[in-house]
Coordinates of C-alpha atoms in Angstrom, one line a residue:
M500 CA 0.0 0.0 0.0
L501 CA 2.8 2.4 0.9
R502 CA 5.6 2.9 -1.6
R503 CA 7.1 6.3 -0.9
I504 CA 6.9 8.8 2.0
A505 CA 7.7 12.5 2.0
M506 CA 9.3 13.3 5.3
L507 CA 9.4 17.0 6.2
S508 CA 12.0 18.4 8.6
A509 CA 12.2 22.0 7.6
H510 CA 14.2 23.7 10.3
T511 CA 16.9 21.1 11.0
S512 CA 18.5 18.4 9.0
P513 CA 18.6 14.8 10.2
L514 CA 22.2 14.8 8.9
E515 CA 23.2 17.5 11.4
Q516 CA 25.1 16.4 14.6
P517 CA 22.6 16.2 17.5
G518 CA 23.5 18.5 20.4
D519 CA 24.5 21.5 18.4
G520 CA 22.3 24.4 17.4
D521 CA 18.8 23.2 16.7
A522 CA 19.8 19.6 16.2
G523 CA 18.6 17.3 18.9
G524 CA 16.4 14.3 19.5
M525 CA 14.2 15.1 16.6
N526 CA 17.1 14.8 14.2
V527 CA 17.8 11.3 15.5
Y528 CA 14.1 10.5 15.3
V529 CA 13.7 11.5 11.6
L530 CA 16.8 9.6 10.5
E531 CA 16.3 6.4 12.5
L532 CA 12.6 6.2 11.5
S533 CA 13.6 6.7 7.9
R534 CA 16.1 3.9 8.1
Q535 CA 13.6 1.5 9.5
L536 CA 11.0 2.4 6.9
A537 CA 13.7 1.9 4.1
A538 CA 14.5 -1.5 5.6
R539 CA 10.9 -2.4 5.1
G540 CA 10.9 -1.5 1.5
I541 CA 9.4 2.0 1.7
E542 CA 11.3 4.8 0.0
V543 CA 11.7 8.0 2.1
E544 CA 12.5 11.4 0.7
I545 CA 13.4 13.9 3.5
F546 CA 13.0 17.7 2.8
T547 CA 15.1 20.1 4.9
R548 CA 16.3 23.7 4.5
A549 CA 19.7 24.1 3.0
T550 CA 22.2 25.8 5.4
S551 CA 25.2 25.9 3.1
R552 CA 25.7 26.6 -0.6
H553 CA 28.0 23.6 -0.7
Q554 CA 25.3 21.1 0.2
P555 CA 24.1 19.0 -2.8
A556 CA 20.5 19.7 -3.8
V557 CA 19.8 16.0 -3.3
H558 CA 21.9 13.7 -1.1
D559 CA 21.6 9.9 -1.4
V560 CA 22.1 9.0 2.2
E561 CA 21.8 5.3 1.9
P562 CA 19.6 2.9 0.0
G563 CA 16.0 4.0 0.2
I564 CA 16.7 7.5 1.7
L565 CA 17.1 10.7 -0.1
V566 CA 17.6 14.1 1.5
H567 CA 16.5 17.2 -0.4
H568 CA 18.4 20.4 0.7
V569 CA 15.8 23.1 -0.1
A570 CA 17.1 26.6 -0.7
A571 CA 14.8 28.8 1.4
G572 CA 16.3 32.1 2.6
P573 CA 19.9 32.8 3.3
F574 CA 22.1 29.7 3.8
E575 CA 23.6 31.0 7.1
G576 CA 22.7 33.3 9.9
L577 CA 19.0 32.5 9.9
E578 CA 17.6 31.6 13.3
K579 CA 14.6 29.2 13.8
N580 CA 12.3 32.1 14.7
D581 CA 13.1 33.7 11.3
L582 CA 12.0 30.7 9.4
P583 CA 8.3 31.3 9.1
S584 CA 9.0 34.1 6.7
Q585 CA 10.8 31.6 4.4
L586 CA 8.2 28.9 4.3
C587 CA 6.7 30.1 1.0
S588 CA 10.1 29.3 -0.7
F589 CA 10.3 26.0 1.1
V590 CA 6.7 25.0 0.1
R591 CA 7.5 25.9 -3.6
D592 CA 10.4 23.6 -3.8
V593 CA 8.7 20.7 -1.9
L594 CA 5.8 20.9 -4.3
R595 CA 8.1 21.0 -7.3
A596 CA 9.5 17.6 -6.3
E597 CA 6.1 16.1 -7.0
V598 CA 5.6 18.1 -10.2
E599 CA 8.8 16.7 -11.7
R600 CA 7.7 13.1 -11.1
E601 CA 4.9 10.9 -12.2
P602 CA 1.5 11.8 -10.6
G603 CA 1.0 10.0 -7.3
H604 CA 4.8 9.9 -6.5
F605 CA 4.2 10.2 -2.7
D606 CA 1.7 8.1 -0.8
L607 CA 1.8 10.1 2.4
V608 CA 3.4 13.1 4.1
H609 CA 4.9 12.9 7.6
S610 CA 5.9 16.3 9.0
H611 CA 7.9 17.0 12.1
Y612 CA 7.6 20.2 14.3
W613 CA 5.2 23.0 13.5
L614 CA 7.2 24.7 10.8
S615 CA 7.2 21.5 8.7
G616 CA 3.5 20.9 9.6
Q617 CA 2.6 24.2 7.9
V618 CA 4.3 22.9 4.7
G619 CA 2.6 19.6 5.2
T620 CA -0.9 21.0 5.2
V621 CA -0.2 22.5 1.7
A622 CA 1.4 19.3 0.3
R623 CA -1.6 17.3 1.7
E624 CA -4.1 19.3 -0.4
R625 CA -2.0 19.6 -3.6
W626 CA -1.0 15.9 -3.6
D627 CA -4.2 14.6 -2.3
V628 CA -2.5 12.4 0.2
P629 CA -2.8 12.0 4.0
L630 CA -0.8 14.1 6.4
V631 CA 0.7 12.6 9.5
H632 CA 2.3 15.1 11.9
T633 CA 4.5 14.7 15.0
M634 CA 4.7 17.9 17.1
H635 CA 7.9 17.0 19.1
T636 CA 7.3 20.1 21.2
M637 CA 4.3 22.4 21.6
A638 CA 4.2 26.1 22.2
K639 CA 1.4 26.0 24.8
V640 CA 3.2 23.4 26.8
K641 CA 6.6 25.2 26.6
N642 CA 5.1 28.6 27.5
A643 CA 3.5 27.1 30.6
M644 CA 6.9 25.9 31.9
L645 CA 9.4 28.5 30.8
A646 CA 12.9 28.4 32.3
D647 CA 14.4 31.6 33.7
G648 CA 15.9 33.6 30.8
D649 CA 14.0 31.7 28.1
A650 CA 11.7 33.5 25.7
A651 CA 8.1 32.6 25.2
E652 CA 7.0 31.0 22.0
P653 CA 5.3 33.5 19.7
I654 CA 1.5 33.6 19.2
G655 CA 2.1 32.8 15.5
R656 CA 3.4 29.4 16.4
V657 CA 0.4 28.7 18.6
Y658 CA -2.0 29.6 15.7
G659 CA 0.1 27.4 13.3
E660 CA 0.0 24.4 15.6
E661 CA -3.8 24.8 16.0
E662 CA -4.2 24.8 12.2
I663 CA -2.0 21.6 11.9
V664 CA -4.1 19.8 14.6
R665 CA -7.2 20.8 12.7
L666 CA -6.0 19.6 9.2
A667 CA -3.7 16.6 9.8
D668 CA -5.2 13.2 9.1
R669 CA -3.3 11.7 12.1
L670 CA -1.2 13.1 14.9
I671 CA 1.6 11.1 16.5
A672 CA 2.2 11.8 20.2
N673 CA 5.4 10.6 21.8
T674 CA 3.6 9.7 25.1
S675 CA 0.1 9.4 26.6
E676 CA 0.8 12.7 28.4
E677 CA 1.4 14.4 25.0
R678 CA -1.7 12.9 23.6
R679 CA -3.7 14.4 26.5
E680 CA -2.1 17.8 25.9
L681 CA -3.0 17.7 22.2
I682 CA -6.6 16.9 23.0
E683 CA -7.1 19.2 26.0
L684 CA -5.0 22.2 24.9
Y685 CA -5.4 22.0 21.1
G686 CA -8.8 20.4 20.7
A687 CA -7.5 17.4 18.8
A688 CA -10.0 14.7 17.9
P689 CA -9.1 11.7 20.2
E690 CA -9.5 9.2 17.4
R691 CA -6.9 11.0 15.3
V692 CA -4.1 11.0 18.0
A693 CA -2.0 7.9 18.3
V694 CA 0.8 7.3 20.8
V695 CA 4.1 6.0 19.4
H696 CA 7.2 6.2 21.6
P697 CA 10.4 7.2 20.0
G698 CA 13.1 4.6 19.9
V699 CA 16.7 4.1 20.8
D700 CA 19.5 2.4 18.7
L701 CA 20.1 -0.7 20.9
A702 CA 23.1 -1.6 18.7
V703 CA 24.9 1.7 19.6
F704 CA 23.7 2.3 23.1
T705 CA 24.7 -0.9 24.9
P706 CA 25.5 -1.9 28.5
G707 CA 28.5 -3.7 30.0
R708 CA 31.1 -1.2 28.7
H709 CA 31.7 0.9 31.8
D710 CA 35.4 0.3 32.4
D711 CA 36.3 0.3 28.7
A712 CA 34.4 3.5 28.1
R713 CA 36.2 5.2 31.0
R714 CA 39.6 4.2 29.6
R715 CA 38.7 5.6 26.2
L716 CA 37.5 8.9 27.7
G717 CA 40.3 9.3 30.3
I718 CA 38.0 9.0 33.3
A719 CA 39.5 7.5 36.5
P720 CA 38.1 4.1 37.5
D721 CA 37.0 5.4 40.9
A722 CA 35.5 8.7 39.6
A723 CA 32.0 9.7 40.5
L724 CA 30.9 10.8 37.1
L725 CA 27.8 13.0 36.8
L726 CA 26.8 13.6 33.2
F727 CA 24.6 16.1 31.4
A728 CA 24.2 15.6 27.7
G729 CA 22.2 17.8 25.3
R730 CA 21.8 21.3 23.9
I731 CA 23.1 24.1 26.2
Q732 CA 20.0 26.3 26.6
P733 CA 17.8 27.3 29.6
L734 CA 15.1 24.9 28.5
K735 CA 17.4 21.9 29.2
A736 CA 18.5 23.4 32.6
P737 CA 22.2 22.4 32.6
D738 CA 22.7 25.1 35.4
V739 CA 20.6 22.9 37.7
V740 CA 23.3 20.1 37.3
L741 CA 26.1 22.5 38.3
R742 CA 24.2 23.9 41.2
A743 CA 23.4 20.4 42.4
A744 CA 27.1 19.5 42.2
A745 CA 28.0 22.6 44.3
E746 CA 25.3 21.6 46.8
M747 CA 26.7 18.0 47.0
L748 CA 30.3 19.3 47.6
A749 CA 29.1 21.7 50.3
R750 CA 27.5 18.8 52.2
D751 CA 30.1 16.2 51.4
P752 CA 33.5 17.9 50.8
A753 CA 35.3 14.5 50.6
L754 CA 33.4 13.8 47.4
R755 CA 35.5 16.5 45.6
S756 CA 38.5 14.2 45.1
R757 CA 36.3 11.8 43.0
L758 CA 33.6 14.0 41.5
V759 CA 33.7 14.8 37.7
V760 CA 30.8 16.7 36.2
A761 CA 30.8 16.4 32.4
V762 CA 28.7 18.7 30.3
V763 CA 28.5 17.3 26.7
G764 CA 26.9 19.4 24.1
G765 CA 26.8 22.8 22.3
A766 CA 24.9 26.1 22.8
S767 CA 21.5 26.3 21.3
G768 CA 18.5 28.6 21.2
S769 CA 18.6 31.4 23.8
G770 CA 21.8 29.7 25.1
L771 CA 23.6 31.2 22.1
D772 CA 23.2 34.7 23.6
Q773 CA 25.5 33.7 26.6
P774 CA 27.9 31.1 25.3
T775 CA 30.1 31.3 28.4
A776 CA 27.3 31.3 30.9
L777 CA 27.9 27.8 32.2
A778 CA 31.6 28.2 32.5
D779 CA 31.0 31.5 34.3
L780 CA 28.6 29.7 36.7
S781 CA 31.0 26.9 37.5
D782 CA 33.6 29.6 38.5
E783 CA 31.0 31.4 40.5
L784 CA 30.0 28.2 42.3
G785 CA 33.6 27.3 43.0
I786 CA 33.4 24.0 41.2
A787 CA 35.4 24.7 38.0
D788 CA 38.0 22.2 39.1
V789 CA 35.5 19.3 38.8
V790 CA 33.6 20.5 35.7
R791 CA 34.6 19.3 32.2
F792 CA 33.0 20.9 29.2
V793 CA 32.9 18.6 26.1
P794 CA 31.8 19.8 22.6
T795 CA 29.1 17.8 20.8
V796 CA 30.2 14.3 20.0
A797 CA 29.1 11.6 17.6
Q798 CA 26.6 9.0 18.7
R799 CA 29.2 6.2 19.4
E800 CA 31.3 8.5 21.6
L801 CA 28.1 9.8 23.3
A802 CA 27.3 6.1 24.1
D803 CA 30.8 5.9 25.8
W804 CA 29.9 8.9 27.9
Y805 CA 26.6 7.3 29.0
A806 CA 28.3 4.0 29.7
A807 CA 31.1 5.7 31.7
A808 CA 28.8 7.8 33.8
S809 CA 27.7 7.0 37.3
V810 CA 24.5 9.0 36.9
V811 CA 23.0 11.0 34.0
C812 CA 20.9 14.1 34.9
V813 CA 18.1 15.4 32.7
P814 CA 16.6 18.4 34.6
S815 CA 14.7 19.9 31.6
Y816 CA 11.7 22.2 31.9
N817 CA 10.0 20.4 29.1
E818 CA 10.7 17.2 27.1
S819 CA 8.3 15.6 24.7
F820 CA 10.0 12.3 25.3
G821 CA 13.5 12.4 26.7
L822 CA 15.7 10.5 24.3
V823 CA 18.8 11.2 26.4
A824 CA 17.2 9.4 29.3
I825 CA 16.4 6.3 27.3
E826 CA 19.9 6.2 25.7
A827 CA 21.5 6.5 29.1
Q828 CA 19.4 3.7 30.5
A829 CA 20.2 1.5 27.5
C830 CA 23.8 1.8 28.5
G831 CA 23.0 0.7 32.0
T832 CA 23.2 4.1 33.7
P833 CA 20.5 5.4 36.1
V834 CA 18.9 8.7 35.4
V835 CA 17.8 11.6 37.7
A836 CA 15.3 13.7 35.8
A837 CA 12.6 16.3 36.1
R838 CA 9.1 14.9 36.3
V839 CA 7.9 16.7 33.2
G840 CA 6.4 15.6 29.8
G841 CA 7.8 12.4 28.4
L842 CA 10.4 11.9 31.1
S843 CA 7.7 10.4 33.2
T844 CA 7.5 7.7 30.5
S845 CA 11.1 7.3 29.6
V846 CA 12.2 7.0 33.3
S847 CA 10.6 4.5 35.7
D848 CA 10.7 6.4 39.0
G849 CA 12.4 4.5 41.8
V850 CA 13.2 1.6 39.4
T851 CA 15.5 2.9 36.7
G852 CA 16.1 6.3 38.1
V853 CA 14.6 9.1 40.1
L854 CA 12.0 11.7 39.0
I855 CA 12.2 15.1 40.7
D856 CA 9.3 17.5 41.1
G857 CA 10.5 21.0 40.2
H858 CA 14.0 22.3 39.6
D859 CA 15.4 22.9 43.1
P860 CA 19.1 22.0 43.0
V861 CA 18.9 20.7 46.6
D862 CA 16.4 18.0 45.5
Y863 CA 18.6 17.0 42.6
A864 CA 21.7 17.0 44.8
A865 CA 20.1 14.6 47.3
A866 CA 19.0 12.1 44.6
I867 CA 22.3 12.2 42.8
H868 CA 24.4 12.0 45.9
H869 CA 22.5 8.9 47.0
L870 CA 23.3 7.1 43.7
L871 CA 26.9 8.3 43.6
T872 CA 27.6 7.0 47.1
D873 CA 25.5 3.8 47.2
P874 CA 26.9 1.3 44.7
S875 CA 24.3 -1.3 45.5
A876 CA 21.4 1.1 44.7
R877 CA 23.1 2.2 41.5
E878 CA 23.8 -1.4 40.4
A879 CA 20.1 -2.4 41.0
M880 CA 18.8 0.5 39.0
S881 CA 21.4 -0.2 36.2
H882 CA 20.1 -3.7 35.5
K883 CA 16.5 -2.6 35.5
A884 CA 17.4 0.4 33.3
V885 CA 18.7 -1.8 30.6
R886 CA 15.6 -4.0 30.6
H887 CA 13.4 -0.9 30.5
A888 CA 15.2 0.6 27.5
E889 CA 14.9 -2.7 25.5
G890 CA 11.2 -1.9 25.1
F891 CA 12.0 1.2 23.1
G892 CA 13.9 -0.2 20.0
W893 CA 13.4 1.7 16.7
D894 CA 11.9 -1.4 15.1
V895 CA 8.9 -1.2 17.5
T896 CA 8.6 2.6 16.8
A897 CA 8.6 1.9 13.1
D898 CA 6.0 -0.8 13.2
R899 CA 3.7 1.3 15.2
T900 CA 4.3 4.4 13.0
L901 CA 3.5 2.2 9.9
G902 CA 0.2 1.3 11.6
V903 CA -0.6 5.0 11.9
Y904 CA 0.2 5.6 8.3
V905 CA -2.0 2.7 7.1
D906 CA -4.9 4.0 9.3
A907 CA -4.5 7.5 7.8
V908 CA -4.5 6.1 4.2
I909 CA -7.6 4.0 4.8
A910 CA -9.5 6.8 6.5
R911 CA -8.7 9.2 3.6
Q912 CA -9.8 6.7 1.0
E913 CA -13.0 6.1 2.9
A914 CA -13.7 9.8 3.2
L915 CA -13.2 10.2 -0.6
A916 CA -15.3 7.2 -1.6

């Protein structure tokens, strides 16, 4: 029934390195889902905005996956909030891809994030195919839980998301909580919202490599390694990790000889306005000697950081799912995370990690200190974390997503009959 999918990821390319700029879990999601679909014999053409004149117009990533780099606006220096003004150009080139082929080239459109969703609503009508949309994050949810120093999402985004919810044939929510938010905050029809958890690459993020990973990364065997991995911006709350570390050292000075706080990732969003903010904060807190800043790394090296860590902390103000948390658990590392959004799904509280209400560094310090200083508790959570993560493989995600696609196609055919 399904031969070819148009995958829309307007504001960020799945080929970009996650952890830098606007690249994050969504990039991983789009690429890994596309790989799974291609492995099932479905061709995927991904459309994303070109950010360099040196990028080829069409890039053959691997068998079954093409990436179209669409020229829309200046190649460089354009921020995500500037992109709505460039969507007309993006829409034009996406539609041209169908015009240049035989009629009916695409069977379905799957858009990611609200900017792509706006493009998807046009493609849906022009191509007469179903539109499946994944929000990833939502303005109304983000604005209700803003971090200090973060800017509210504009009203234009809210209106855009409401339009997508109204027009999309199916909406994919990462968690049951996100499904509830789509229904209650956006008025989505319950029968059109399906829950499909994102996946984790269980061939890359594997357990049992703790000692080897530490040797490769130059981490002492007896170190108490606290890890933050992700984009450096207020939404992700990396400052909470540093403040929690300072609180732990104030209460347990002896820990200083073993504590290593690794912050892996690059500045993003409003974090770009103050690129030295975290380094300045570590100096201010008097913990610069134990903090190690690491630029964004490739997936396999990131897996080493997860495997080497004693605890991974994810104190975000909002997460639609929490891919970092699942990746860490797949490597056998317990997670201390905020009880927000999808983290309540990706972390099993008290079993594979600890969920914290709010963002008080004192609360995070207590939970992290317990795991750092109690090997038996950490070991018990480690084994359960691996088993928990095994239920989130990309093959499961792809199978369930295909089910949503088929439902959307059948419903559209019945509506047109």
